[in-house]
Amino acid sequence: MACEWYAANTARVLSPQKLSCGNMLFFNKSNTLQYIPLGVVGIISPWNFPFTIPFSEVIMALMAGNGVVLKVATATTHVGRFIEECISAGGFPPGLFVHVVMNGSDVGPAMLKAGVDKLFFTGSVQVGKQLMAAAAETLTPVSLELGGNDPMIVLADASIERAVNCALWAGFQNAGQACASVERIYVHESIHDEFLAELAAKTRALRHGPDVNFNVDIGAVTTEAQLRTIKEHVEDAVSRGARIVAQSTPTGDVTSGNFYPATVLTGVTADMLVMREETFGPVLPVVPFSTEEEAIAMANDCRFALTSSVFSRNRTNAWRVATKLESGVVSINDHLYEHGMSEVPWGGWKNSGIGRTHGELGLKEMCHVRCINDDCLPSGFIHRNLWWFPQSRELYDTLLHAVSVAAPRGVTHAMANFFSLMKRAGVMLRPWRHHIPTREGKSKIL
């Protein structure tokens, strides 16, 4: 579907764009934006969605006219080779797409040293900052998607059943290993207990363990290092007063893999790791709030700002809260689906990164922008602009009145300056005096 959207829309999105003139002094000017391929784009992708994240960026880069160097995560090199096969099957010229396999810590500096024209990175904040610092040496532009600690706000008038079901999906799918997973839930105090009870009951009904013919809901965490982070965050919360309300049910042998149960926490505070950092695991802390302002403040009190969501039966209420949330994407009565919408720009604020992928903005991130300015009238018709040399007091006064007409302080002010400007029409016509057309279509030289 992503390929279909880009195939259908890239030519339109990246076609030359005319800009209107907003200043009467430049009435004779036309402006055209052009989108020019960057050249060679470097893409470094993570292990949590090893196909969809890099493949969409590769397609955007190629459709915009660039060459691509791709490095997937070390743990998912087979997926990188599969992407290579897909691109090869598309009939692209040899060498336009290159998949490299090398150490993760070496690839960014190597791409920058080789002279890629832009670097797209999805991963940790720490590595993103290192790459940005390295890119600064050559002023190579970067686009960074660096994760999140995404909040869900459940207002008093929300559908509790839908909010709970969405929290289960958005918090626990892929074992919570998604940049846009729900990692903090704020529930209005009037429905908090009911919400928590239903969330706990449905969490206990989930199954985690090794999959045998779709007999589990939650699989393993991808790496041992990530499993350690999840355990550290939960242990930190419990040691400081939080309580585990519910966990999913183990199925099969969960001792021989990186399995962690879906976990619901309560009694958490804003200073705990699970609330401050990206856990990237199947953990949902639930916090009550009393007012919208309190919920918004708690949701925004985070160094990440990738996605967020608001649940309410009243669209006006939901929009009121949504417009005050600090995040690149806000969903109403839903969460964790936007990355699959090719037309929707993807990216965040704060430590969640800079730049956008997907949609029109994503395509334009793959391009240089060039603006071509031209005259509407034929070349040579006006021999010089009004403000060119030689300078004079008369010219200064004329320009001052022209600016006052273009940006007046009121109707009376505008009219007064307009009549003053008309008295100086001779000054304004000087650039034309050597080339004034007659009724016969010829030029009269003055």
Coordinates of C-alpha atoms in Angstrom, one line a residue:
M1 CA 0.0 0.0 0.0
A2 CA 2.9 2.4 0.8
C3 CA 4.4 1.7 -2.6
E4 CA 1.0 2.5 -4.3
W5 CA 0.7 5.8 -2.5
Y6 CA 4.1 7.0 -3.4
A7 CA 3.7 5.8 -7.0
A8 CA 0.4 7.7 -7.3
N9 CA 1.5 10.9 -5.5
T10 CA 5.3 11.5 -5.8
A11 CA 5.1 13.3 -9.2
R12 CA 2.4 15.6 -7.8
V13 CA 4.1 16.3 -4.5
L14 CA 7.5 17.0 -6.0
S15 CA 6.3 18.9 -9.1
P16 CA 7.3 22.6 -9.4
Q17 CA 5.2 24.9 -7.2
K18 CA 4.3 28.4 -8.0
L19 CA 4.4 31.0 -5.2
S20 CA 2.2 34.1 -5.2
C21 CA 3.7 37.5 -4.7
G22 CA 2.8 39.2 -1.5
N23 CA 4.5 42.6 -2.0
M24 CA 3.4 45.2 -4.5
L25 CA 7.0 46.3 -5.0
F26 CA 7.6 42.9 -6.6
F27 CA 4.5 42.8 -8.8
N28 CA 6.7 41.9 -11.7
K29 CA 8.2 38.8 -10.1
S30 CA 7.2 35.2 -10.3
N31 CA 8.6 32.5 -8.0
T32 CA 8.8 28.8 -8.6
L33 CA 9.9 26.1 -6.1
Q34 CA 11.7 23.1 -7.4
Y35 CA 12.4 19.9 -5.5
I36 CA 15.8 18.4 -6.5
P37 CA 17.1 15.0 -5.4
L38 CA 19.6 15.1 -2.7
G39 CA 22.0 12.6 -4.3
V40 CA 22.8 9.7 -2.1
V41 CA 20.8 9.1 1.1
G42 CA 22.1 7.0 4.0
I43 CA 19.5 5.1 6.0
I44 CA 20.2 3.4 9.4
S45 CA 17.3 1.4 10.8
P46 CA 16.5 -0.4 14.0
W47 CA 15.6 -3.9 14.9
N48 CA 12.1 -3.5 16.3
F49 CA 10.3 -3.2 12.9
P50 CA 13.1 -4.4 10.7
F51 CA 11.2 -4.3 7.4
T52 CA 8.6 -1.6 7.5
I53 CA 10.7 1.2 8.9
P54 CA 13.6 1.0 6.4
F55 CA 11.6 -0.1 3.4
S56 CA 9.3 2.9 3.5
E57 CA 12.3 5.2 3.7
V58 CA 14.1 3.4 0.9
I59 CA 11.0 3.8 -1.3
M60 CA 10.7 7.5 -0.5
A61 CA 14.3 8.1 -1.3
L62 CA 14.2 6.2 -4.6
M63 CA 11.0 7.8 -5.7
A64 CA 12.5 11.2 -5.1
G65 CA 15.4 10.3 -7.4
N66 CA 18.1 9.4 -4.9
G67 CA 20.5 6.6 -4.5
V68 CA 20.4 4.7 -1.2
V69 CA 22.9 3.1 1.2
L70 CA 21.0 1.0 3.8
K71 CA 22.3 -0.4 7.0
V72 CA 19.8 -2.4 9.1
A73 CA 20.3 -3.5 12.7
T74 CA 22.9 -6.2 13.2
A75 CA 20.3 -8.5 14.7
T76 CA 18.2 -8.3 11.5
T77 CA 20.6 -8.6 8.6
H78 CA 18.5 -11.2 6.9
V79 CA 15.7 -8.7 6.6
G80 CA 18.2 -6.3 5.0
R81 CA 19.0 -8.9 2.4
F82 CA 15.3 -9.4 1.7
I83 CA 14.9 -5.7 1.1
E84 CA 17.8 -5.9 -1.3
E85 CA 16.0 -8.7 -3.2
C86 CA 12.8 -6.6 -3.3
I87 CA 14.6 -3.6 -4.8
S88 CA 16.5 -5.8 -7.2
A89 CA 13.2 -7.3 -8.4
G90 CA 11.9 -3.8 -9.1
G91 CA 14.3 -3.3 -11.9
F92 CA 16.3 -0.4 -10.5
P93 CA 19.7 0.3 -12.1
P94 CA 22.6 -1.6 -10.5
G95 CA 24.3 0.4 -7.7
L96 CA 21.4 2.7 -7.1
F97 CA 20.6 0.8 -3.9
V98 CA 23.3 -0.7 -1.7
H99 CA 22.8 -2.8 1.5
V100 CA 25.8 -2.8 3.7
V101 CA 26.6 -5.1 6.6
M102 CA 28.9 -3.7 9.2
N103 CA 29.3 -2.9 12.8
G104 CA 26.6 -0.5 14.0
S105 CA 28.9 1.9 15.7
D106 CA 31.0 2.2 12.5
V107 CA 28.4 2.7 9.9
G108 CA 27.3 6.3 10.7
P109 CA 30.8 7.8 10.6
A110 CA 31.6 5.7 7.5
M111 CA 28.5 7.0 5.6
L112 CA 29.4 10.6 6.6
K113 CA 33.0 10.2 5.6
A114 CA 31.9 8.7 2.3
G115 CA 29.9 11.8 1.6
V116 CA 26.2 10.8 1.8
D117 CA 24.0 13.9 1.1
K118 CA 21.6 13.2 4.0
L119 CA 21.5 10.7 6.9
F120 CA 18.2 9.1 8.1
F121 CA 18.5 7.4 11.5
T122 CA 16.0 5.6 13.7
G123 CA 17.2 4.5 17.1
S124 CA 18.3 5.7 20.5
V125 CA 18.7 9.3 21.6
Q126 CA 22.4 8.8 22.6
V127 CA 23.4 7.4 19.1
G128 CA 21.2 10.0 17.4
K129 CA 23.1 12.9 19.2
Q130 CA 26.4 11.3 18.3
L131 CA 25.5 11.1 14.6
M132 CA 24.2 14.7 14.6
A133 CA 27.5 15.9 16.1
A134 CA 29.5 13.9 13.6
A135 CA 27.3 15.3 10.7
A136 CA 27.9 18.8 11.9
E137 CA 31.6 18.5 10.8
T138 CA 30.5 18.4 7.2
L139 CA 27.1 20.1 7.7
T140 CA 25.4 17.0 6.4
P141 CA 21.7 17.2 7.1
V142 CA 20.1 14.5 9.3
S143 CA 16.6 13.2 10.0
L144 CA 16.4 11.5 13.4
E145 CA 13.6 9.4 14.9
L146 CA 14.7 8.7 18.4
G147 CA 11.9 7.0 20.3
G148 CA 9.3 8.1 22.8
N149 CA 7.5 7.7 26.1
D150 CA 4.1 8.2 24.8
P151 CA 1.1 9.2 26.9
M152 CA -2.6 8.2 26.7
I153 CA -5.2 10.5 28.3
V154 CA -8.6 9.0 29.2
L155 CA -11.1 11.7 29.9
A156 CA -14.1 11.2 32.2
D157 CA -16.6 10.8 29.3
A158 CA -14.4 8.2 27.4
S159 CA -15.6 4.7 26.4
I160 CA -13.8 2.7 29.1
E161 CA -14.0 -0.5 27.0
R162 CA -12.4 1.1 23.9
A163 CA -9.8 2.8 25.9
V164 CA -8.8 -0.4 27.7
N165 CA -8.7 -2.4 24.5
C166 CA -6.6 0.2 22.8
A167 CA -4.2 0.4 25.8
L168 CA -3.7 -3.4 25.6
W169 CA -2.9 -3.2 21.9
A170 CA -0.8 0.0 22.0
G171 CA 1.1 -0.9 25.1
F172 CA 1.8 -4.6 24.6
Q173 CA 1.9 -5.4 20.9
N174 CA 5.4 -6.5 19.7
A175 CA 6.1 -6.9 23.4
G176 CA 5.9 -3.1 23.8
Q177 CA 8.8 -2.6 21.4
A178 CA 7.5 0.3 19.4
C179 CA 8.7 3.9 19.5
A180 CA 5.0 5.0 19.5
S181 CA 3.8 2.4 22.1
V182 CA 1.7 3.8 25.0
E183 CA 4.0 4.0 28.0
R184 CA 2.0 6.2 30.3
I185 CA -1.7 6.2 30.9
Y186 CA -3.5 9.1 32.7
V187 CA -7.1 8.4 33.6
H188 CA -9.7 10.7 35.1
E189 CA -10.2 10.0 38.8
S190 CA -14.0 9.4 38.3
I191 CA -13.4 6.3 36.1
H192 CA -9.9 5.4 37.2
D193 CA -10.8 2.4 39.4
E194 CA -13.1 0.9 36.8
F195 CA -10.6 1.4 34.0
L196 CA -7.8 -0.1 36.1
A197 CA -9.9 -3.1 37.1
E198 CA -10.8 -3.9 33.4
L199 CA -7.3 -3.3 32.2
A200 CA -5.9 -5.7 34.9
A201 CA -8.5 -8.4 34.1
K202 CA -7.8 -8.3 30.4
T203 CA -4.0 -8.2 31.0
R204 CA -4.2 -11.4 33.0
A205 CA -6.1 -13.0 30.1
L206 CA -3.2 -12.3 27.7
R207 CA -0.6 -15.1 27.1
H208 CA 3.1 -14.6 26.7
G209 CA 5.6 -17.1 25.7
P210 CA 7.0 -19.0 22.6
D211 CA 4.5 -19.1 19.8
V212 CA 3.2 -22.4 18.7
N213 CA 0.5 -22.0 16.0
F214 CA -0.8 -18.7 17.3
N215 CA -1.3 -19.8 20.9
V216 CA 0.2 -16.7 22.5
D217 CA -0.5 -13.0 22.4
I218 CA 3.0 -11.6 23.3
G219 CA 6.3 -13.0 22.2
A220 CA 9.8 -12.4 23.3
V221 CA 11.8 -9.2 23.7
T222 CA 14.3 -9.0 20.9
T223 CA 17.5 -8.6 22.8
E224 CA 18.9 -9.4 26.2
A225 CA 20.0 -5.8 26.7
Q226 CA 16.4 -4.6 26.2
L227 CA 15.1 -7.2 28.6
R228 CA 17.5 -5.8 31.2
T229 CA 16.2 -2.3 30.7
I230 CA 12.6 -3.4 31.1
K231 CA 13.4 -5.2 34.4
E232 CA 15.4 -2.2 35.6
H233 CA 12.5 0.2 35.1
V234 CA 9.9 -2.1 36.8
E235 CA 12.2 -2.9 39.7
D236 CA 13.0 0.8 40.1
A237 CA 9.3 1.6 40.3
V238 CA 8.4 -1.2 42.7
S239 CA 11.3 -0.3 45.0
R240 CA 10.0 3.2 45.2
G241 CA 6.4 2.4 46.1
A242 CA 4.7 1.3 42.8
R243 CA 2.6 -1.8 42.7
I244 CA 2.2 -4.5 40.1
V245 CA -1.5 -4.8 39.6
A246 CA -1.6 -7.5 36.9
Q247 CA 0.6 -9.5 34.6
S248 CA -0.1 -11.7 31.6
T249 CA -0.1 -15.5 31.9
P250 CA 3.0 -17.5 30.8
T251 CA 2.5 -20.2 28.1
G252 CA 5.1 -22.8 27.4
D253 CA 8.7 -22.5 28.5
V254 CA 9.4 -18.8 29.2
T255 CA 12.6 -19.4 31.0
S256 CA 14.8 -20.0 27.9
G257 CA 14.0 -16.8 26.0
N258 CA 13.8 -13.1 26.5
F259 CA 10.2 -13.2 27.7
Y260 CA 8.7 -10.6 30.0
P261 CA 5.0 -10.6 31.0
A262 CA 2.6 -7.8 30.1
T263 CA 2.6 -5.7 33.3
V264 CA 0.2 -3.1 34.7
L265 CA 1.6 -0.7 37.4
T266 CA -0.1 1.7 39.7
G267 CA 1.2 4.0 42.4
V268 CA 3.8 5.4 40.1
T269 CA 5.3 8.8 40.4
A270 CA 6.7 11.2 37.8
D271 CA 10.3 10.7 38.9
M272 CA 10.4 6.9 38.3
L273 CA 12.4 5.6 35.4
V274 CA 9.3 4.0 33.9
M275 CA 7.7 7.5 33.6
R276 CA 10.8 9.4 32.6
E277 CA 12.6 7.1 30.1
E278 CA 11.6 4.9 27.2
T279 CA 11.0 1.5 28.7
F280 CA 10.4 -0.1 25.2
G281 CA 8.7 -3.1 26.8
P282 CA 5.2 -4.4 27.8
V283 CA 4.7 -2.2 30.8
L284 CA 1.7 0.2 31.4
P285 CA 1.8 2.6 34.4
V286 CA -1.7 4.0 35.2
V287 CA -2.0 7.4 36.9
P288 CA -5.3 9.2 38.0
F289 CA -5.9 12.9 37.3
S290 CA -8.5 15.4 38.5
T291 CA -8.5 18.1 35.8
E292 CA -7.7 18.3 32.1
E293 CA -5.0 20.9 32.9
E294 CA -3.3 18.4 35.2
A295 CA -3.4 15.6 32.7
I296 CA -2.0 17.8 29.9
A297 CA 0.8 19.0 32.2
M298 CA 1.7 15.5 33.2
A299 CA 1.6 14.2 29.6
N300 CA 3.9 17.1 28.4
D301 CA 6.3 16.7 31.3
C302 CA 8.6 14.5 29.4
R303 CA 11.7 14.9 27.2
F304 CA 10.1 12.8 24.5
A305 CA 7.3 14.0 22.2
L306 CA 6.6 11.4 19.5
T307 CA 2.9 10.4 19.7
S308 CA 0.1 10.7 22.2
S309 CA -3.6 10.0 22.3
V310 CA -6.8 11.3 23.9
F311 CA -10.0 9.3 24.6
S312 CA -13.4 11.0 24.9
R313 CA -16.9 10.5 23.5
N314 CA -17.0 14.3 22.9
R315 CA -15.0 15.3 19.9
T316 CA -14.8 18.9 21.1
N317 CA -13.3 17.8 24.4
A318 CA -10.9 15.5 22.7
W319 CA -9.7 18.2 20.2
R320 CA -9.3 20.8 23.0
V321 CA -6.9 18.5 24.8
A322 CA -5.2 17.2 21.6
T323 CA -4.2 20.7 20.5
K324 CA -2.4 21.2 23.8
L325 CA -0.3 18.1 23.7
E326 CA 3.4 18.3 22.8
S327 CA 3.9 15.5 20.3
G328 CA 4.4 15.0 16.6
V329 CA 1.3 12.9 16.2
V330 CA -1.9 13.0 18.4
S331 CA -4.6 10.4 17.9
I332 CA -8.2 10.6 19.2
N333 CA -9.8 7.4 20.5
D334 CA -7.0 5.3 19.0
H335 CA -3.2 4.8 19.2
L336 CA -0.4 3.1 17.4
Y337 CA -1.5 2.9 13.8
E338 CA -0.3 6.2 12.2
H339 CA 3.1 4.8 11.0
G340 CA 1.1 2.5 8.7
M341 CA -0.5 5.5 6.9
S342 CA 1.7 6.5 4.0
E343 CA 0.2 9.9 3.6
V344 CA 0.7 10.9 7.2
P345 CA 4.0 12.6 8.2
W346 CA 6.0 10.7 10.9
G347 CA 8.3 12.3 13.5
G348 CA 8.4 14.0 16.8
W349 CA 9.6 16.9 18.9
K350 CA 12.1 17.3 21.7
N351 CA 14.3 14.2 22.2
S352 CA 12.1 12.2 19.9
G353 CA 14.1 13.7 17.0
I354 CA 14.0 16.1 14.1
G355 CA 12.7 15.8 10.6
R356 CA 9.8 13.8 9.1
T357 CA 9.4 10.7 7.1
H358 CA 6.2 9.5 5.2
G359 CA 3.7 11.5 3.3
E360 CA 4.4 14.7 1.4
L361 CA 6.7 16.1 4.1
G362 CA 8.7 12.8 4.0
L363 CA 9.2 13.0 0.3
K364 CA 10.3 16.6 0.5
E365 CA 12.8 15.6 3.2
M366 CA 14.5 13.6 0.4
C367 CA 15.1 16.7 -1.7
H368 CA 16.9 20.0 -1.9
V369 CA 14.6 23.0 -2.4
R370 CA 15.5 25.5 -5.2
C371 CA 13.5 28.7 -5.7
I372 CA 13.7 30.3 -9.2
N373 CA 12.7 34.0 -9.4
D374 CA 11.8 35.5 -12.7
D375 CA 10.2 38.6 -14.3
C376 CA 6.7 38.4 -15.5
L377 CA 7.3 41.0 -18.1
P378 CA 9.7 40.4 -21.0
S379 CA 13.4 40.7 -20.4
G380 CA 14.6 44.3 -21.0
F381 CA 11.1 45.9 -20.7
I382 CA 12.2 47.4 -17.4
H383 CA 15.7 48.7 -17.5
R384 CA 16.2 49.0 -13.8
N385 CA 14.3 48.4 -10.6
L386 CA 13.0 51.4 -8.8
W387 CA 15.3 51.1 -5.8
W388 CA 18.5 50.7 -7.8
F389 CA 21.2 53.4 -8.1
P390 CA 21.3 56.4 -8.3
Q391 CA 19.7 57.2 -4.9
S392 CA 17.9 60.5 -4.1
R393 CA 15.6 62.0 -1.5
E394 CA 12.8 61.9 -4.0
L395 CA 13.3 58.2 -4.6
Y396 CA 13.4 57.6 -0.8
D397 CA 10.1 59.4 -0.2
T398 CA 8.5 57.5 -3.1
L399 CA 9.5 54.1 -1.7
L400 CA 8.4 55.1 1.8
H401 CA 4.9 56.0 0.5
A402 CA 4.8 52.7 -1.5
V403 CA 5.7 50.7 1.7
S404 CA 3.0 52.6 3.6
V405 CA 0.4 51.8 1.0
A406 CA 1.4 48.1 1.1
A407 CA 1.4 47.9 4.9
P408 CA -0.9 50.7 6.1
R409 CA -1.7 51.6 9.8
G410 CA -5.3 52.1 8.7
V411 CA -7.6 53.2 5.9
T412 CA -7.0 56.9 6.3
H413 CA -3.2 56.3 6.4
A414 CA -3.4 54.1 3.3
M415 CA -5.4 56.6 1.3
A416 CA -3.1 59.5 2.2
N417 CA 0.0 57.6 1.2
F418 CA -1.7 56.4 -2.0
F419 CA -2.5 59.9 -3.2
S420 CA 1.1 61.0 -2.3
L421 CA 2.3 58.1 -4.2
M422 CA 0.3 59.1 -7.3
K423 CA 1.9 62.5 -7.2
R424 CA 5.2 60.8 -7.5
A425 CA 4.1 58.6 -10.5
G426 CA 6.9 60.1 -12.5
V427 CA 9.5 58.7 -10.2
M428 CA 7.9 55.3 -10.4
L429 CA 7.8 55.3 -14.2
R430 CA 11.4 56.2 -14.6
P431 CA 12.5 52.6 -15.0
W432 CA 10.0 52.3 -17.9
R433 CA 10.8 55.5 -19.7
H434 CA 13.2 54.1 -22.2
H435 CA 10.7 51.4 -23.3
I436 CA 7.0 52.4 -23.4
P437 CA 4.8 50.6 -25.9
T438 CA 2.6 52.6 -28.3
R439 CA -0.9 51.7 -29.5
E440 CA 0.7 50.3 -32.6
G441 CA 2.6 47.7 -30.5
K442 CA 5.9 49.4 -31.1
S443 CA 8.3 50.8 -28.5
K444 CA 8.6 54.5 -28.1
I445 CA 12.0 55.7 -26.9
L446 CA 11.9 58.6 -24.5

